[in-house]
Short mmCIF file of C-alpha atoms in Angstrom, two decimals:
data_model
loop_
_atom_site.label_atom_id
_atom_site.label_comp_id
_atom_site.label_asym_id
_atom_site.label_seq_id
_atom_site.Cartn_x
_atom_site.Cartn_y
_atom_site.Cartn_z
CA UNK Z 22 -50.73 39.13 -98.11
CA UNK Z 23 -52.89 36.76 -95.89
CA UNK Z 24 -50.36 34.18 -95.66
CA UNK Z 25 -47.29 37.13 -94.95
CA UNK Z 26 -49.84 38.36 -91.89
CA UNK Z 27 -50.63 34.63 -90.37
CA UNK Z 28 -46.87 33.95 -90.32
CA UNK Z 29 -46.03 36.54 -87.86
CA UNK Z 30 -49.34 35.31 -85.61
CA UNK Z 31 -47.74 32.06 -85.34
CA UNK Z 32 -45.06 32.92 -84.00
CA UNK Z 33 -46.35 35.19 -81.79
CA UNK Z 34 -48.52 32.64 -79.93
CA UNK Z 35 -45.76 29.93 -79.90
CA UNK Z 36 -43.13 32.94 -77.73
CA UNK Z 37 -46.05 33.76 -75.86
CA UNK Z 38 -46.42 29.80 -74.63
CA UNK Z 39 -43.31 29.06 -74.56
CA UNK Z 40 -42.34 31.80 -71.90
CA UNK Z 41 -45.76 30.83 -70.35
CA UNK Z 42 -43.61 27.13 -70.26
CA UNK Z 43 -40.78 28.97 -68.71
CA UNK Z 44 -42.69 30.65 -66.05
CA UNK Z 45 -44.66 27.57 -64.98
CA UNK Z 46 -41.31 25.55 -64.79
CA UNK Z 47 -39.07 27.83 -62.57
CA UNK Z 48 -41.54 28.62 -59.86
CA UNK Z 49 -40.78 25.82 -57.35
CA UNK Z 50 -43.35 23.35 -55.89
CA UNK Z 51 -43.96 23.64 -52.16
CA UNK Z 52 -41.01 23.47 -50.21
CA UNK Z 53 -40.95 20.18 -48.01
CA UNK Z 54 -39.50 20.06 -44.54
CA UNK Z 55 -36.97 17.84 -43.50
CA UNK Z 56 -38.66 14.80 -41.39
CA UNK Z 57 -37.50 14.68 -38.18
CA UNK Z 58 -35.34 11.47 -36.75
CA UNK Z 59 -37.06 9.74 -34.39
CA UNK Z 60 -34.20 8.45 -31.39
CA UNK Z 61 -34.43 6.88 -28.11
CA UNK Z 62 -33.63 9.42 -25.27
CA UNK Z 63 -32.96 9.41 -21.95
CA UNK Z 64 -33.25 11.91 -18.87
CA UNK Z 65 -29.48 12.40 -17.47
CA UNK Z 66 -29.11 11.98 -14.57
CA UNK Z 67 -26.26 11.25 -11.65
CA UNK Z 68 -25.91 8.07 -10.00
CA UNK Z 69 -23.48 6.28 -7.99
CA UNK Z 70 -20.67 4.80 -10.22
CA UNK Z 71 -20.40 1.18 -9.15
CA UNK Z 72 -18.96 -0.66 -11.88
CA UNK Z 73 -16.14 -3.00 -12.16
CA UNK Z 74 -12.98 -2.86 -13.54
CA UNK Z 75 -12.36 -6.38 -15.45
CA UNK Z 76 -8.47 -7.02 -16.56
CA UNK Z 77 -6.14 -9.80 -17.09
CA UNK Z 78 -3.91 -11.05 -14.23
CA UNK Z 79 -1.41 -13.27 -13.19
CA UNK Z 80 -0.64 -15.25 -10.41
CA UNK Z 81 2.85 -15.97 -9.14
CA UNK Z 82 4.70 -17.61 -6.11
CA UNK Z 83 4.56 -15.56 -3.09
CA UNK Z 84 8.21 -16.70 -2.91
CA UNK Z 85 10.48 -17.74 -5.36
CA UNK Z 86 14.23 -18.21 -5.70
CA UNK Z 87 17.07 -19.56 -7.64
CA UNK Z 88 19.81 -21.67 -5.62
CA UNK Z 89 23.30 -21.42 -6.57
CA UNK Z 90 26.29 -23.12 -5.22
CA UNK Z 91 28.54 -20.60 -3.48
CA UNK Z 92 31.85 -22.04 -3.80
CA UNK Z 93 33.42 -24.46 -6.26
CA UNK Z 94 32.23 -28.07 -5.99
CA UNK Z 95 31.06 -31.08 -7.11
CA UNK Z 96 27.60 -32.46 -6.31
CA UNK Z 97 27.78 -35.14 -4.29
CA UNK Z 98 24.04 -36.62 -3.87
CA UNK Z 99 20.37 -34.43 -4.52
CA UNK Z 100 17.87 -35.13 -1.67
CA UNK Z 101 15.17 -33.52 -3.80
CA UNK Z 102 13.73 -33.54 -7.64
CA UNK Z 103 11.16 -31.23 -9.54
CA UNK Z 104 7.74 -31.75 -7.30
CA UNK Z 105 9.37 -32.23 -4.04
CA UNK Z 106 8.04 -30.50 -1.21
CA UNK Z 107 10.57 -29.01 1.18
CA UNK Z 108 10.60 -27.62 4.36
CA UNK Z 109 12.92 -24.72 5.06
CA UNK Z 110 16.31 -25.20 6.54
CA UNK Z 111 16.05 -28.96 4.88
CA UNK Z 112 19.31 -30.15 3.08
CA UNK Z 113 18.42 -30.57 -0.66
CA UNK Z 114 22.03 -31.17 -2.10
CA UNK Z 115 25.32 -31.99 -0.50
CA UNK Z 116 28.29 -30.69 -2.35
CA UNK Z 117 31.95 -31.31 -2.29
CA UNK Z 118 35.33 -29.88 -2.46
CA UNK Z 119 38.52 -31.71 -1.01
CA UNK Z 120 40.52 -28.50 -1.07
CA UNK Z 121 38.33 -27.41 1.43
CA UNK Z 122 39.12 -30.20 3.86
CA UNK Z 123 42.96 -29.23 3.61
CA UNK Z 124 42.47 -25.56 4.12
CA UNK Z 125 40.36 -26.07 7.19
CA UNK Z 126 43.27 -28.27 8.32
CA UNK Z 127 45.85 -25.71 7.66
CA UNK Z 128 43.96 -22.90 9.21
CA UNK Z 129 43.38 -25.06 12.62
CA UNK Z 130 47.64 -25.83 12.67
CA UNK Z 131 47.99 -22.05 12.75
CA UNK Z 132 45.20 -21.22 14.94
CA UNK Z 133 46.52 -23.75 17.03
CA UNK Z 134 50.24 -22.65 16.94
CA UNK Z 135 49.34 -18.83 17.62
CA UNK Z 136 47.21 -19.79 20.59
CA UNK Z 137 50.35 -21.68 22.30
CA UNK Z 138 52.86 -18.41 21.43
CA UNK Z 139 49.86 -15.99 22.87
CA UNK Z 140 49.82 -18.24 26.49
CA UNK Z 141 53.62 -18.34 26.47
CA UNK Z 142 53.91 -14.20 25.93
CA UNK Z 143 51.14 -14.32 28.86
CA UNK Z 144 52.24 -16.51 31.26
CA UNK Z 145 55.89 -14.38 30.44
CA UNK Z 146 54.41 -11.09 31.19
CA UNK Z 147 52.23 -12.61 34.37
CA UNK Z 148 55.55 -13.78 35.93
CA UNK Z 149 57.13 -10.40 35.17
CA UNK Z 150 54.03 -8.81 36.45
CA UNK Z 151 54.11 -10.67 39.81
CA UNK Z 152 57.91 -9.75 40.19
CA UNK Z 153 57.33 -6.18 39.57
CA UNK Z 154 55.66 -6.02 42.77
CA UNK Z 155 58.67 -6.47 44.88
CA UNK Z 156 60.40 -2.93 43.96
CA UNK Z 157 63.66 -2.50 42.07
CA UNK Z 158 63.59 -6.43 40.88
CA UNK Z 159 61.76 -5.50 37.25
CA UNK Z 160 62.50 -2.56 35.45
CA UNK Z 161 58.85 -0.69 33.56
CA UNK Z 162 60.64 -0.84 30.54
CA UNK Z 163 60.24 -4.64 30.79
CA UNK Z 164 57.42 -5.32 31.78
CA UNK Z 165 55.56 -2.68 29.05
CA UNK Z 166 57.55 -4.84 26.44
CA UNK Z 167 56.21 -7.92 27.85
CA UNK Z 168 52.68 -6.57 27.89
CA UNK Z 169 52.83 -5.29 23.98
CA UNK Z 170 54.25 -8.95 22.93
CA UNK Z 171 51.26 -10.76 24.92
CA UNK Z 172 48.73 -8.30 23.14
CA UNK Z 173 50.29 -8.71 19.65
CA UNK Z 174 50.46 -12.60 19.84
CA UNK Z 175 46.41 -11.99 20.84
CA UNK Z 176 45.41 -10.44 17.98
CA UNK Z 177 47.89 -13.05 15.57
CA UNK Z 178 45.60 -16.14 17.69
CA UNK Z 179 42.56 -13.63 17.25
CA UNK Z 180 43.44 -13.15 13.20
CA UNK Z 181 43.78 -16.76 13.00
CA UNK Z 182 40.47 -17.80 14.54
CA UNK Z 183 38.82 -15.55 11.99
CA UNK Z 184 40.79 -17.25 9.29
CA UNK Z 185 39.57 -20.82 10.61
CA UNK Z 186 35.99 -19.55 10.99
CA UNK Z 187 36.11 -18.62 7.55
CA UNK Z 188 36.84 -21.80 5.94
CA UNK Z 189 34.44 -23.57 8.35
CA UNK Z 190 31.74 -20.99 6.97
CA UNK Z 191 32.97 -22.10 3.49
CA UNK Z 192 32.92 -25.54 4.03
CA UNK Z 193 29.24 -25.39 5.53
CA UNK Z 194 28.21 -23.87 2.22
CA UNK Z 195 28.71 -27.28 0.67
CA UNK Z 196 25.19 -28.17 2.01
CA UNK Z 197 22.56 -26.49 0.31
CA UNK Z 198 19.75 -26.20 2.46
CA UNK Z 199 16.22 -24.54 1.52
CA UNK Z 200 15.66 -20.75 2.88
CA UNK Z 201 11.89 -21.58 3.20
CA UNK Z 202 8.82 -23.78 2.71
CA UNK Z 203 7.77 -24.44 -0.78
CA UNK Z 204 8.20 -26.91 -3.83
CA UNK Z 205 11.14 -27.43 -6.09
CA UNK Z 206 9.82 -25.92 -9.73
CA UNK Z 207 13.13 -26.83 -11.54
CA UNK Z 208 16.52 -29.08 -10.80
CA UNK Z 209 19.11 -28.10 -13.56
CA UNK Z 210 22.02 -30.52 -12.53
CA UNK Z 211 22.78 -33.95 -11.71
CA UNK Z 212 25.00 -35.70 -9.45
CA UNK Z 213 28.74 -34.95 -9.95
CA UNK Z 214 28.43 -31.98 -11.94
CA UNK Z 215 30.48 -29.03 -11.20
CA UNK Z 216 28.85 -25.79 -9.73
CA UNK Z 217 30.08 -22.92 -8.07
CA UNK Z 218 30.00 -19.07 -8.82
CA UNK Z 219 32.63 -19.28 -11.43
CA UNK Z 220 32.37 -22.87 -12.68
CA UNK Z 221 30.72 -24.21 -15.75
CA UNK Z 222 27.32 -25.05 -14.56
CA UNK Z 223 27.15 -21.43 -12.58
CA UNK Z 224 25.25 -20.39 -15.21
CA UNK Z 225 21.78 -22.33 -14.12
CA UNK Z 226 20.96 -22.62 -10.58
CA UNK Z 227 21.10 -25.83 -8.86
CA UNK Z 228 17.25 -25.68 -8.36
CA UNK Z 229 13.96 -23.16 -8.14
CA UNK Z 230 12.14 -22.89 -5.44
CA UNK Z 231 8.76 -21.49 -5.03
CA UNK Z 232 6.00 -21.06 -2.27
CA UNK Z 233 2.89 -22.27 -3.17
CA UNK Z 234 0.91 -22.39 -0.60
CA UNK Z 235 0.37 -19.13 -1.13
CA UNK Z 236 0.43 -17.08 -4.46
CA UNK Z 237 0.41 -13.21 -5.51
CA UNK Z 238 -2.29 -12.13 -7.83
CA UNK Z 239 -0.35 -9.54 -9.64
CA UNK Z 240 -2.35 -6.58 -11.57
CA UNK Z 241 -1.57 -3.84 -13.97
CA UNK Z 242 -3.93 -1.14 -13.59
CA UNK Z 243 -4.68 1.89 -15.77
CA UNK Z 244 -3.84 5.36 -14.51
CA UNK Z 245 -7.41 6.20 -15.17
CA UNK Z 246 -8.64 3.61 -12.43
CA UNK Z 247 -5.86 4.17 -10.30
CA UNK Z 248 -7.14 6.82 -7.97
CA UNK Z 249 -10.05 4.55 -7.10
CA UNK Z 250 -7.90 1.58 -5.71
CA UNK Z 251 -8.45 0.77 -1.96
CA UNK Z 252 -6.58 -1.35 0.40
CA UNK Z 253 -8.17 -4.15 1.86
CA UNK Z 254 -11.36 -4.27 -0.82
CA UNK Z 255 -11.86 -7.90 -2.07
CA UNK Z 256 -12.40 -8.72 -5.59
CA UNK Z 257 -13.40 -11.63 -7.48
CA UNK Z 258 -11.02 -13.27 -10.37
CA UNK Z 259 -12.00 -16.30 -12.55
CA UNK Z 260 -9.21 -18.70 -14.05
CA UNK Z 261 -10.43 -20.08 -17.71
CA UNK Z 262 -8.18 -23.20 -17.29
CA UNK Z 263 -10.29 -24.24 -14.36
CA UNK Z 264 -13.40 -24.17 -16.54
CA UNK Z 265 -14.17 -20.28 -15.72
CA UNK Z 266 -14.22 -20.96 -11.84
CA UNK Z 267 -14.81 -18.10 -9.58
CA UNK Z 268 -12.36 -17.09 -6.78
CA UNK Z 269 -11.78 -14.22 -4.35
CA UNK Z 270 -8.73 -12.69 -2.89
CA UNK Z 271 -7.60 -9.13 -1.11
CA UNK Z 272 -6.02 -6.50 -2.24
CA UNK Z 273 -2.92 -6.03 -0.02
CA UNK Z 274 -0.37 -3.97 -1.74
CA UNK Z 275 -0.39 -1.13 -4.37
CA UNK Z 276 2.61 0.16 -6.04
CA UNK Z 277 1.55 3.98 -5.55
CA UNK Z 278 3.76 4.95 -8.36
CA UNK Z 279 2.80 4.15 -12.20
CA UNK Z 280 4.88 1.83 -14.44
CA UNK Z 281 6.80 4.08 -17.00
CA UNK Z 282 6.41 1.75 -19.91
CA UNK Z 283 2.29 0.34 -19.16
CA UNK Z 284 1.42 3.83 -17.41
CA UNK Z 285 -0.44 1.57 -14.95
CA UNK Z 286 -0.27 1.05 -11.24
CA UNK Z 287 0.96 -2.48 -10.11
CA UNK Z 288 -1.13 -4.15 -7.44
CA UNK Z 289 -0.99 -7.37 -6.06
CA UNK Z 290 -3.70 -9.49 -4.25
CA UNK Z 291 -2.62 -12.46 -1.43
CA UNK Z 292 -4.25 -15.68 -2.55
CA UNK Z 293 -4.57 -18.99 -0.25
CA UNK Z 294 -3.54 -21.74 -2.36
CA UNK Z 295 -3.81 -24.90 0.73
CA UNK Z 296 -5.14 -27.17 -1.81
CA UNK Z 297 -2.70 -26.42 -4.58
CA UNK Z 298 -5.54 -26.20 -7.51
CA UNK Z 299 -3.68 -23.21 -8.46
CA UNK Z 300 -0.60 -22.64 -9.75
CA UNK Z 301 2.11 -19.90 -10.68
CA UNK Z 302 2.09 -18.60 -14.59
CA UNK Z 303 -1.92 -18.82 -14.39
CA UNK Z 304 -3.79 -15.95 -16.19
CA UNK Z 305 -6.84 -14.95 -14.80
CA UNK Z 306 -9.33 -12.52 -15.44
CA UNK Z 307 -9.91 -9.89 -11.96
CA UNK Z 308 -12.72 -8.02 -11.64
CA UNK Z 309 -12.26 -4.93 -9.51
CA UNK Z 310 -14.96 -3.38 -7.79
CA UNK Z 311 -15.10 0.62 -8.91
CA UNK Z 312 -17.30 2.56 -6.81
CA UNK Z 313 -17.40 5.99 -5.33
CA UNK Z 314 -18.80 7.56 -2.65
CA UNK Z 315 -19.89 11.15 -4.69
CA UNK Z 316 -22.45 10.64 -7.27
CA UNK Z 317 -21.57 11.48 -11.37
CA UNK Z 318 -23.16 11.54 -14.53
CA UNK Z 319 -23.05 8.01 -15.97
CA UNK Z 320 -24.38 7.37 -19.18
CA UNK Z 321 -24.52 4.05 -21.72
CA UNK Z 322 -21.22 3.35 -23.80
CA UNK Z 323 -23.65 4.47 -26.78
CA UNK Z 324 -24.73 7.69 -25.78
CA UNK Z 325 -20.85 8.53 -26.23
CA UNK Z 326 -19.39 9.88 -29.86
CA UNK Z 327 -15.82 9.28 -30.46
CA UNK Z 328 -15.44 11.51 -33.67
CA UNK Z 329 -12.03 11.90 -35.05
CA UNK Z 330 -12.84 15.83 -34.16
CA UNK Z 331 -14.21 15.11 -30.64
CA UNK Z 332 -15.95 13.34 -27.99
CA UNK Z 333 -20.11 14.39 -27.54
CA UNK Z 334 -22.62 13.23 -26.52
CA UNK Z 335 -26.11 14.52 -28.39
CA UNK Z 336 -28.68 16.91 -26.43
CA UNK Z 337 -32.36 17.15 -27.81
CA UNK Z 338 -32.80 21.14 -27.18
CA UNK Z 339 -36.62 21.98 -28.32
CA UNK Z 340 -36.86 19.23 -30.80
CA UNK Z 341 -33.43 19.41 -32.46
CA UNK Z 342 -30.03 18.03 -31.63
CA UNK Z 343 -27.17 19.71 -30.22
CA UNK Z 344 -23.65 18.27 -29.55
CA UNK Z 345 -22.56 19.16 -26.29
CA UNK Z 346 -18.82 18.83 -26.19
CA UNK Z 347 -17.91 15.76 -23.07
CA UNK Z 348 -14.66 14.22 -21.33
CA UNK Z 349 -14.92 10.52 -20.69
CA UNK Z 350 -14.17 9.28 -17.45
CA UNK Z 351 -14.28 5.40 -16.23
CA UNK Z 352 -15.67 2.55 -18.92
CA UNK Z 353 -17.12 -0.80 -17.17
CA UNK Z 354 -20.07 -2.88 -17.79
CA UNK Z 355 -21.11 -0.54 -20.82
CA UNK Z 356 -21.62 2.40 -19.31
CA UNK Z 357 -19.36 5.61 -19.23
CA UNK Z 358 -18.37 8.17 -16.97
CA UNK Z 359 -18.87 11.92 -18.71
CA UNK Z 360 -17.76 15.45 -17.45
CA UNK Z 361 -19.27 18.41 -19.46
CA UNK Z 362 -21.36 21.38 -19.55
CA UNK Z 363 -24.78 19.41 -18.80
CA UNK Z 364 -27.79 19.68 -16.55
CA UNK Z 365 -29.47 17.09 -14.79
CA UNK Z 366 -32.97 15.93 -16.78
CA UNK Z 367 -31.05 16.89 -20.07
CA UNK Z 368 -32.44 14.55 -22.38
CA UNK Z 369 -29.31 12.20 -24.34
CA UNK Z 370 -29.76 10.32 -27.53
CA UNK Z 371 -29.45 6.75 -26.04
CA UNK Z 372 -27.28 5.88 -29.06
CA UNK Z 373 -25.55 8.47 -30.61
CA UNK Z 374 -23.54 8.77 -33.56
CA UNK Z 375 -22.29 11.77 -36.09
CA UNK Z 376 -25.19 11.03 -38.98
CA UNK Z 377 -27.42 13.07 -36.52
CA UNK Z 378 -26.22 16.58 -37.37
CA UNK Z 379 -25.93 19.31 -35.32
CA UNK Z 380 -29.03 21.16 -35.26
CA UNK Z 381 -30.98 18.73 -37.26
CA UNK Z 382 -34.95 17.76 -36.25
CA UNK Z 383 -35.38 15.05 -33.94
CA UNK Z 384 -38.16 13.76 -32.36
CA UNK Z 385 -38.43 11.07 -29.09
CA UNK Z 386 -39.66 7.75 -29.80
CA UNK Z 387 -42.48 6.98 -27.70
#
């Protein structure tokens, strides 16, 4: 009977600690808080954006063109050669064409024989005229036939000077002379090669011809800078084939209309090239001044999230972090321009990124 009456007891006291067990082990320890992130901030405030733009450019001849032959010909001699410098209206090739010569000779007979038949029909009609005076010795009907044949052989002598002139004009073609200043870039034929607009070599022109003296630095710039492009503001461009030296030029024209393909604006600087140090094809890098005259809220490149759900920058509102929603403006010189709902002397998490949640404890490093 004793051992029946302990059994029970056991078991007794072992439920009773057990669920004492299972008590003590579900009631939690005390909760912890989240530790706050400590960040770098920043008081936001607007300032004057005067960045610059820097973007590759290219310089190029201020003039350059490809000379053809106009008619067909053989080159006769070349006065110039890849490096020459030329002055305009020089000869730099002399062509020729022996067909020529004969035409021109033809077209003078005529010319020639027309103007002898227009001062017979004239002198005709002046006698006529001068007998006409005396009445009843020249009928009108006469004399009106003489004056149509004098103005019809006129306009044959007239027809055939412009015929003459023509082949003159032609034959003067046969010198190629430069259209202005500059230096021969290319020569793609050699003496006694056949040119001419439908000949074999019309394919290449005879030579290239650029100025030099003075070069275009051409631009492409983005739409987003576009609107702050001035006229006559000077920038600064370095060439890294000249060991990174610095030079400056003006901007002089803008497209004012945006490239379909680039969506950019083309603009293009004059640059004084006297010593020839620099030369067409060159790729520089431009650095465009980007400044304007009302004041914005500029902020470093890392204050800026690029999420793949938004842009935000991050706002420290009573020691925790709020994403305030932002549209980038102008980049330069790593800072950014931002448009949003903020206040000036909001403080900004100097470099922002999405591991500092919304609404999560921060605190400002001191």
């Amino acid at each position: 009977m004793t051992r029946i009456n302990k059994t029970p007891g056991l078991a007794l006291v072992a439920a009773v600690w057990l669920a004492g067990c299972g008590v003590s082990q579900s009631k939690p320890d005390n909760a912890k808080a989240e530790p706050a992130t400590a960040v770098a901030a920043f008081p936001l405030a607007k300032n004057i954006f005067s960045a610059s733009l820097r973007t590759p450019g290219e310089l190029q001849a201020f003039q350059q063109v490809d000379l053809y032959a106009k008619v067909n010909s053989f080159v006769r001699r070349l006065n110039v050669d890849v490096g020459s410098t030329v002055q305009a209206g020089q000869v730099l090739a002399t062509m020729e064409a022996p067909e020529l010569g004969s035409a021109l000779a033809g077209a003078e007979s005529r010319l020639r024989s027309q103007e002898a038949v227009y001062l017979a029909s004239k002198a005709n009609y002046d006698r006529l005229y001068q007998t006409s005076l005396t009445p009843g010795t020249v009928s009108q009907n006469d004399l009106d036939l003489a004056f149509a044949k004098q103005q019809s052989d006129f306009a044959q002598k007239e027809a055939a000077k412009a015929a003459y002139r023509e082949i003159a004009d032609q034959r003067n073609y046969l010198e190629i002379r430069a259209p202005f200043g500059g230096v021969i870039s290319a020569r793609n034929v050699s003496a006694g090669a056949y040119v001419g607009p439908s000949g074999k070599g019309s394919e290449m022109p005879l030579f290239t011809l650029q100025e030099q003296k003075k070069l275009r630095l051409v631009v492409a710039v983005p739409e987003a800078y576009a609107p702050y492009l001035k006229e006559k503001r000077e920038v600064k461009f370095v060439v890294k084939s000249l060991g990174n030296r610095e030079f400056s030029a003006v901007i002089n024209r803008l497209a004012g209309a945006l490239d379909s393909r680039l969506r950019a604006q083309r603009v293009e600087m004059d640059v004084n090239n006297n010593d020839k140090l620099l030369l067409p094809g060159m790729i520089t890098e431009v650095h465009i001044p980007m400044q304007t005259a009302d004041s914005v809220f500029v902020v470093p490149s890392t204050a800026v999230v690029n999420s793949t759900e938004k842009v935000f920058v991050i706002r420290i509102n009573g020691q925790k972090s709020e994403w305030v929603d932002v549209k980038k403006g102008r980049e330069a010189d790593g800072k950014t321009e931002i448009f949003g709902d903020l206040r000036e002397g909001d403080m900004l998490v100097e470099k922002a990124n999405d591991e500092i949640r919304n609404g999560s404890a921060v605190t400002i490093k001191k």
